Amino acid sequence: MLLVARVAAADPEADAERTFREALARADIAALEQLGAARPPTRWSDDAWSEAARLALRANDFDRARKDLEQVIAGTGAIGSDEQLVRRARAELARITNFAGSAGEWNAVAAEHERLAPAIGSGGDPRPTLVKLEQLVDRNPRYPRAAMVMVLIAQGWERDGEPSRAVAWLERAKRTATSPPDRLRAHVELVHVLIRSGALDAARVEIDHLDASPLMIRKLRDELATARLRRTIRWLAWGVLALLALIAAIALRRAAGSWRAAARRVLRPPLEVLFLVPIGGVLVAIAFTGNPLIARAVLAIVSAGIATSWLSGAILDGQRRPLRLQRIALHVMLAFVAIAAASYLAVDRGHVIDFVIETWRSGMER
Amino acid sequence: MRALVVFALIAAACDGEDDTFVEEGGSLEVPDCDYTITTRYGAEAPRMSGKTVGSDPTPRVVHLGIVGDPKTSIVAQWRTVDEMTTVTEIRYAEGANLSSDQLTKTVKGIHFRYNSTGTDLYRVHQAHLCELSPGTSYSYQVGGGDKWSPVYTFHTAPDIEANPDAEVVFGFVGDSRGGYDVWNQLATQIQMRAPDLILFSGDAVTIGLTQPEWEEWLAAAESLLATTPVVLTNGNHEANAINFYSQFALPGDQENFGFSYGFARIFVANDSPDDPSALTTTIPVAMDADFTDNESAKWKLLMHHRPMWSSGTRHGSNLMLQEAWGPIVDKHHLDLVLNGHEHQYEISKPLAGGLVQTSNATGTVYVVAGGAGAELYGYDAPGFWSEYIESTHTAAVLHVRASQLTMDSFHADGTLVPVGFTKTK
């Protein structure tokens, strides 16, 4: 029994495996490097160097990662060397060289880029980070990933409500990009931002100059056409609401006899509003237990419904004679048009309309 | 051009190849492989390589898949510039980065056509290589006659019995639809990390029946997909289109299947099935059975499209899947659940029974990585389960060893997302 235990303890492969597992669990780079360098080598040597490199990369220590990866490659052909680990080490070395330079000349810039990048999309105020990223690319315009930093800056400014700054950075990214994929990315992002910010003519010009596949250009043209259509409907909806509000005001004035009386009447909620408010309240409360985008749209539609019924009720309450059927039909139709226009505007905001279309095409979320 | 098409038709007739398209699907036993390929309604039955060479038989959109054991088999798939070519061959040899002269073995493949919209027929070619050696690199090219693809290199999954120190790397990504410029960047970033397998969690394209979109998706990542097999799940935008099932060779019924790669057991599930009742009946039963059969697997992963847990404002958590599939995830102590659908990156705290656990030793971590190019979605407040959330285009790589599973996610520019996943056993 004792002999078996001694033999097991003397098994260098088993020892190396245990050391590897322990070092990996502790994320101990130095221990992994020590195991990689131990002689004679074991089947775990290249694994240890490879894992040490990955931990160094996570810590943005690119020089250390590079050296560790070179050790994996240097062990090619040794007993236990894994062809796939060597393949990955070569690829990883090439990747580090791509962004940090062949002699590590961009190490510090790349580390700063790595540190700042996540802050743009992960909540909180992105402005301080955006300013730091702007300074980073201003100081290092030849940094290999400068164009992509600019795209990131543009995304940050657009989210922060400054699409014109986003457009300026994307134009700069387009000029700075050194590879066709990066240039395409910056250009397509520019088109998207222009469309989203309503600069549709400028978007059309950019699409005309885009060097992309026919399908991508067609998709962007479709996106632009949809944006134009929605803008037209939006204007129409606001126009209809303004016109109906004017008609309601005049009808109220006629029914009440004076503007002052009309104002008094509109301050007093009609009976139907007293019924509608609690029903609407329940609907909104239920909506807010689910998707917040939908809830906001429901709140807007319910509010528009209450406002319409309030005005409608105020007008009807003031009628001295019973209404004719045609007048009632016209009244109902105009109320319906007002709610339809308000509903469109509610779903147009925050792109809820895309959600509605997706649900229509792909079915309900289950 | 028309003369060439007529010539191809005549050539097909002379070869005795029946050109009639019958969209009823069918099956074909693949020679030298222990499995059968079955096509669905909308596609014709698969046929062995023919002799017809069309007007331009140049192979394009070459991509790899797996149907059998990834240690010993692989499937190369492609289309040709013309739709008439029926010659389907693969040349290969053991070794990385060989020249075409060194590809000494030739295997005939299969081909079939499918019809998605209108009257256009699309032909896909598949070459199945079986009886390969585990953990080995091979060079190959596909085509036939005098038109061949470039030579690509792939490698098989390792034999973990023989190599206890084996490491495999999975690229994980989803929801590229429409954003093929970003998809191209992410595919390049994934390729730079030299993965063994790509896991794609659905919504590759906006409308699954639109063939040009599939071609765009495949072309944007061809250098990755021609060297690394891809396993996809059906998303709500693929919508079970015949284009999806015809162009991607996958294990089992192509919808709900499990397979082992290295030390990982992965179950892929279709959460947008044609028959929604399957979500609470046959799918959880198949999932449970697969994980029960592979109880001893070191790492257990589930990939499907719609997340059970998400703080996104667009779709959010899928409560029905939480109820129907959550207990199976808990029962088998899955390590990771991989999703898309919500266009952002989110990683959960370890969860079990819907409650946050103190360590991932006792809970499952859910990852949403739906940012492969589709327009990003926002989020309000992160849910109680959320460890980290970022509205960004991302992909991830999973490193799988016997003793550790890690996931590092990265942005389209290659920078790391600060919160990943590490679990040691």
Coordinates of N, CA, C and O in Angstrom, one line a residue, chain A residues 69-147:
Chain A
L69 N 2.8 32.5 -24.9 CA 2.4 31.8 -26.1 C 3.6 31.4 -26.9 O 3.5 30.3 -27.5
E70 N 4.7 32.1 -26.9 CA 5.9 31.7 -27.6 C 6.4 30.4 -27.0 O 7.0 29.6 -27.7
Q71 N 6.2 30.2 -25.7 CA 6.7 29.0 -25.1 C 5.8 27.8 -25.6 O 6.4 26.7 -25.8
V72 N 4.5 28.0 -25.8 CA 3.7 26.9 -26.3 C 4.2 26.5 -27.7 O 4.3 25.3 -28.0
I73 N 4.5 27.5 -28.5 CA 5.0 27.2 -29.9 C 6.4 26.6 -29.9 O 6.7 25.6 -30.6
A74 N 7.2 27.1 -28.9 CA 8.6 26.5 -28.8 C 8.5 25.0 -28.5 O 9.5 24.3 -28.8
G75 N 7.5 24.6 -27.8 CA 7.4 23.2 -27.4 C 6.9 22.3 -28.5 O 6.7 21.1 -28.2
T76 N 6.6 22.8 -29.7 CA 6.1 22.0 -30.8 C 6.9 20.7 -31.0 O 8.2 20.8 -31.1
G77 N 6.3 19.6 -31.1 CA 7.0 18.4 -31.3 C 7.5 17.7 -30.1 O 7.8 16.5 -30.1
A78 N 7.5 18.4 -28.9 CA 7.9 17.7 -27.7 C 6.8 16.7 -27.3 O 5.7 16.8 -27.7
I79 N 7.2 15.8 -26.4 CA 6.2 14.8 -26.0 C 5.1 15.5 -25.2 O 5.3 16.4 -24.4
G80 N 3.9 15.2 -25.6 CA 2.7 15.8 -25.0 C 2.3 17.1 -25.6 O 1.3 17.7 -25.2
S81 N 3.1 17.6 -26.5 CA 2.7 18.9 -27.2 C 1.4 18.6 -28.0 O 1.3 17.7 -28.7
D82 N 0.5 19.5 -27.9 CA -0.8 19.4 -28.5 C -0.8 20.3 -29.8 O -0.7 21.5 -29.7
E83 N -1.0 19.6 -30.9 CA -1.0 20.4 -32.2 C -2.1 21.5 -32.2 O -1.8 22.6 -32.7
Q84 N -3.2 21.2 -31.5 CA -4.3 22.3 -31.6 C -3.9 23.5 -30.7 O -4.3 24.6 -31.0
L85 N -3.2 23.2 -29.5 CA -2.8 24.3 -28.7 C -1.8 25.2 -29.4 O -1.8 26.4 -29.3
V86 N -0.9 24.5 -30.1 CA 0.1 25.3 -30.9 C -0.6 26.1 -32.0 O -0.3 27.3 -32.1
R87 N -1.6 25.5 -32.6 CA -2.4 26.3 -33.6 C -3.0 27.5 -33.0 O -3.0 28.6 -33.6
R88 N -3.6 27.3 -31.8 CA -4.3 28.4 -31.2 C -3.3 29.5 -30.7 O -3.6 30.7 -30.8
A89 N -2.1 29.0 -30.2 CA -1.1 30.0 -29.7 C -0.6 30.8 -30.9 O -0.5 32.0 -30.7
R90 N -0.4 30.2 -32.1 CA 0.0 31.0 -33.2 C -1.1 32.1 -33.6 O -0.8 33.2 -33.8
A91 N -2.3 31.6 -33.6 CA -3.4 32.6 -33.9 C -3.5 33.7 -32.9 O -3.7 34.9 -33.2
E92 N -3.4 33.4 -31.6 CA -3.5 34.4 -30.5 C -2.3 35.3 -30.6 O -2.5 36.6 -30.4
L93 N -1.1 34.8 -30.9 CA 0.0 35.7 -31.1 C -0.2 36.7 -32.2 O 0.1 37.9 -32.1
A94 N -0.8 36.2 -33.3 CA -1.0 37.1 -34.5 C -2.1 38.1 -34.1 O -2.0 39.3 -34.5
R95 N -3.1 37.7 -33.3 CA -4.1 38.7 -32.9 C -3.5 39.8 -32.0 O -3.8 40.9 -32.2
I96 N -2.7 39.4 -31.1 CA -2.1 40.4 -30.2 C -1.2 41.4 -31.0 O -1.3 42.6 -30.8
T97 N -0.5 40.8 -32.0 CA 0.3 41.7 -32.9 C -0.5 42.6 -33.6 O -0.2 43.8 -33.8
N98 N -1.7 42.2 -34.1 CA -2.6 43.0 -34.8 C -3.0 44.3 -34.1 O -3.1 45.3 -34.7
F99 N -3.3 44.1 -32.8 CA -3.8 45.3 -32.1 C -2.7 46.0 -31.2 O -2.8 47.2 -30.9
A100 N -1.7 45.2 -30.8 CA -0.7 45.8 -29.9 C 0.6 46.1 -30.6 O 1.6 46.7 -30.0
G101 N 0.7 45.8 -31.9 CA 2.0 46.0 -32.6 C 3.0 44.9 -32.5 O 2.9 44.1 -31.5
S102 N 3.9 44.8 -33.4 CA 4.8 43.6 -33.4 C 5.8 43.7 -32.2 O 6.3 42.7 -31.8
A103 N 6.1 44.9 -31.8 CA 7.0 45.0 -30.6 C 6.3 45.5 -29.4 O 6.9 46.0 -28.4
G104 N 5.0 45.5 -29.4 CA 4.2 45.9 -28.2 C 4.1 47.4 -28.1 O 3.9 47.9 -27.0
E105 N 4.3 48.1 -29.2 CA 4.3 49.6 -29.2 C 3.0 50.2 -28.8 O 2.9 51.3 -28.4
W106 N 1.9 49.4 -29.0 CA 0.6 49.9 -28.7 C 0.0 49.3 -27.4 O -1.2 49.4 -27.1
N107 N 0.9 48.6 -26.6 CA 0.4 47.9 -25.4 C -0.4 48.8 -24.5 O -1.5 48.5 -24.1
A108 N 0.1 50.0 -24.2 CA -0.5 50.9 -23.2 C -1.9 51.4 -23.8 O -2.9 51.4 -23.0
V109 N -1.9 51.7 -25.0 CA -3.1 52.3 -25.7 C -4.2 51.1 -25.7 O -5.3 51.4 -25.4
A110 N -3.7 49.9 -26.1 CA -4.7 48.8 -26.1 C -5.2 48.5 -24.8 O -6.4 48.2 -24.6
A111 N -4.4 48.6 -23.8 CA -4.9 48.3 -22.4 C -5.9 49.3 -22.0 O -6.9 49.0 -21.3
E112 N -5.6 50.6 -22.3 CA -6.6 51.7 -21.9 C -7.9 51.5 -22.7 O -9.0 51.7 -22.2
H113 N -7.8 51.1 -24.0 CA -9.0 50.8 -24.8 C -9.8 49.7 -24.2 O -11.0 49.8 -24.0
E114 N -9.1 48.6 -23.8 CA -9.8 47.5 -23.2 C -10.5 47.9 -21.9 O -11.6 47.5 -21.6
R115 N -9.9 48.8 -21.1 CA -10.4 49.2 -19.8 C -11.7 50.1 -20.0 O -12.6 50.0 -19.3
L116 N -11.6 51.0 -21.1 CA -12.7 52.0 -21.2 C -13.9 51.4 -22.0 O -15.0 51.8 -21.7
A117 N -13.7 50.5 -22.9 CA -14.7 50.1 -23.9 C -16.0 49.7 -23.3 O -17.1 50.1 -23.7
P118 N -16.0 48.8 -22.2 CA -17.2 48.3 -21.7 C -18.2 49.3 -21.1 O -19.4 49.1 -21.0
A119 N -17.6 50.5 -20.7 CA -18.4 51.5 -19.9 C -19.5 52.1 -20.8 O -20.4 52.7 -20.3
I120 N -19.3 52.0 -22.1 CA -20.2 52.7 -23.0 C -21.6 52.1 -23.1 O -22.6 52.8 -23.1
G121 N -21.7 50.8 -23.0 CA -23.0 50.2 -23.2 C -23.5 49.5 -21.9 O -24.5 48.8 -21.9
S122 N -22.8 49.7 -20.8 CA -23.2 49.0 -19.6 C -23.9 49.8 -18.5 O -23.8 49.6 -17.3
G123 N -24.6 50.9 -18.9 CA -25.3 51.7 -18.0 C -24.4 52.8 -17.4 O -23.2 52.8 -17.5
G124 N -25.1 53.7 -16.7 CA -24.3 54.8 -16.0 C -24.1 55.9 -17.1 O -24.5 55.8 -18.2
D125 N -23.5 57.0 -16.6 CA -23.2 58.1 -17.5 C -22.0 57.9 -18.3 O -20.9 57.7 -17.8
P126 N -22.1 57.7 -19.7 CA -21.0 57.4 -20.5 C -20.1 58.5 -20.8 O -19.0 58.4 -21.4
R127 N -20.5 59.8 -20.5 CA -19.8 61.0 -21.0 C -18.3 61.0 -20.5 O -17.4 61.3 -21.4
P128 N -18.0 60.8 -19.2 CA -16.6 60.8 -18.9 C -15.7 59.8 -19.7 O -14.6 60.1 -20.1
T129 N -16.3 58.6 -19.9 CA -15.6 57.6 -20.7 C -15.4 58.0 -22.1 O -14.4 57.8 -22.7
L130 N -16.5 58.6 -22.7 CA -16.4 59.1 -24.1 C -15.3 60.1 -24.2 O -14.6 60.1 -25.2
V131 N -15.2 61.0 -23.3 CA -14.2 62.1 -23.4 C -12.8 61.4 -23.4 O -11.9 61.8 -24.1
K132 N -12.7 60.4 -22.5 CA -11.3 59.7 -22.4 C -11.0 59.0 -23.7 O -9.9 59.0 -24.1
L133 N -12.0 58.4 -24.2 CA -11.8 57.6 -25.5 C -11.5 58.6 -26.6 O -10.6 58.3 -27.5
E134 N -12.1 59.8 -26.6 CA -11.8 60.8 -27.6 C -10.4 61.2 -27.5 O -9.7 61.3 -28.5
Q135 N -9.9 61.4 -26.3 CA -8.6 61.9 -26.1 C -7.6 60.7 -26.5 O -6.5 61.0 -27.1
L136 N -8.0 59.5 -26.2 CA -7.1 58.4 -26.6 C -6.9 58.3 -28.1 O -5.7 58.2 -28.5
V137 N -7.9 58.5 -28.9 CA -7.7 58.4 -30.4 C -7.1 59.7 -30.9 O -6.4 59.6 -31.9
D138 N -7.4 60.8 -30.2 CA -6.7 62.1 -30.7 C -5.2 62.0 -30.5 O -4.5 62.4 -31.3
R139 N -4.8 61.4 -29.4 CA -3.4 61.3 -29.1 C -2.7 60.1 -29.9 O -1.5 60.2 -30.2
N140 N -3.5 59.1 -30.3 CA -3.0 58.0 -31.0 C -3.7 57.6 -32.3 O -4.3 56.6 -32.4
P141 N -3.7 58.6 -33.2 CA -4.5 58.3 -34.4 C -4.1 57.1 -35.2 O -4.9 56.6 -36.0
R142 N -2.9 56.6 -35.0 CA -2.4 55.5 -35.8 C -2.5 54.1 -35.1 O -2.1 53.1 -35.5
Y143 N -3.2 54.2 -33.9 CA -3.5 53.0 -33.2 C -4.3 52.0 -34.1 O -5.3 52.5 -34.7
P144 N -3.9 50.8 -34.2 CA -4.5 49.9 -35.2 C -6.1 49.8 -35.1 O -6.8 49.6 -36.0
R145 N -6.6 49.9 -33.9 CA -8.0 49.8 -33.7 C -8.7 51.2 -33.6 O -9.8 51.3 -33.1
A146 N -8.0 52.3 -34.0 CA -8.5 53.7 -33.8 C -9.9 53.8 -34.5 O -10.8 54.4 -33.9
A147 N -10.1 53.3 -35.7 CA -11.4 53.4 -36.3 C -12.5 52.8 -35.5 O -13.6 53.3 -35.5

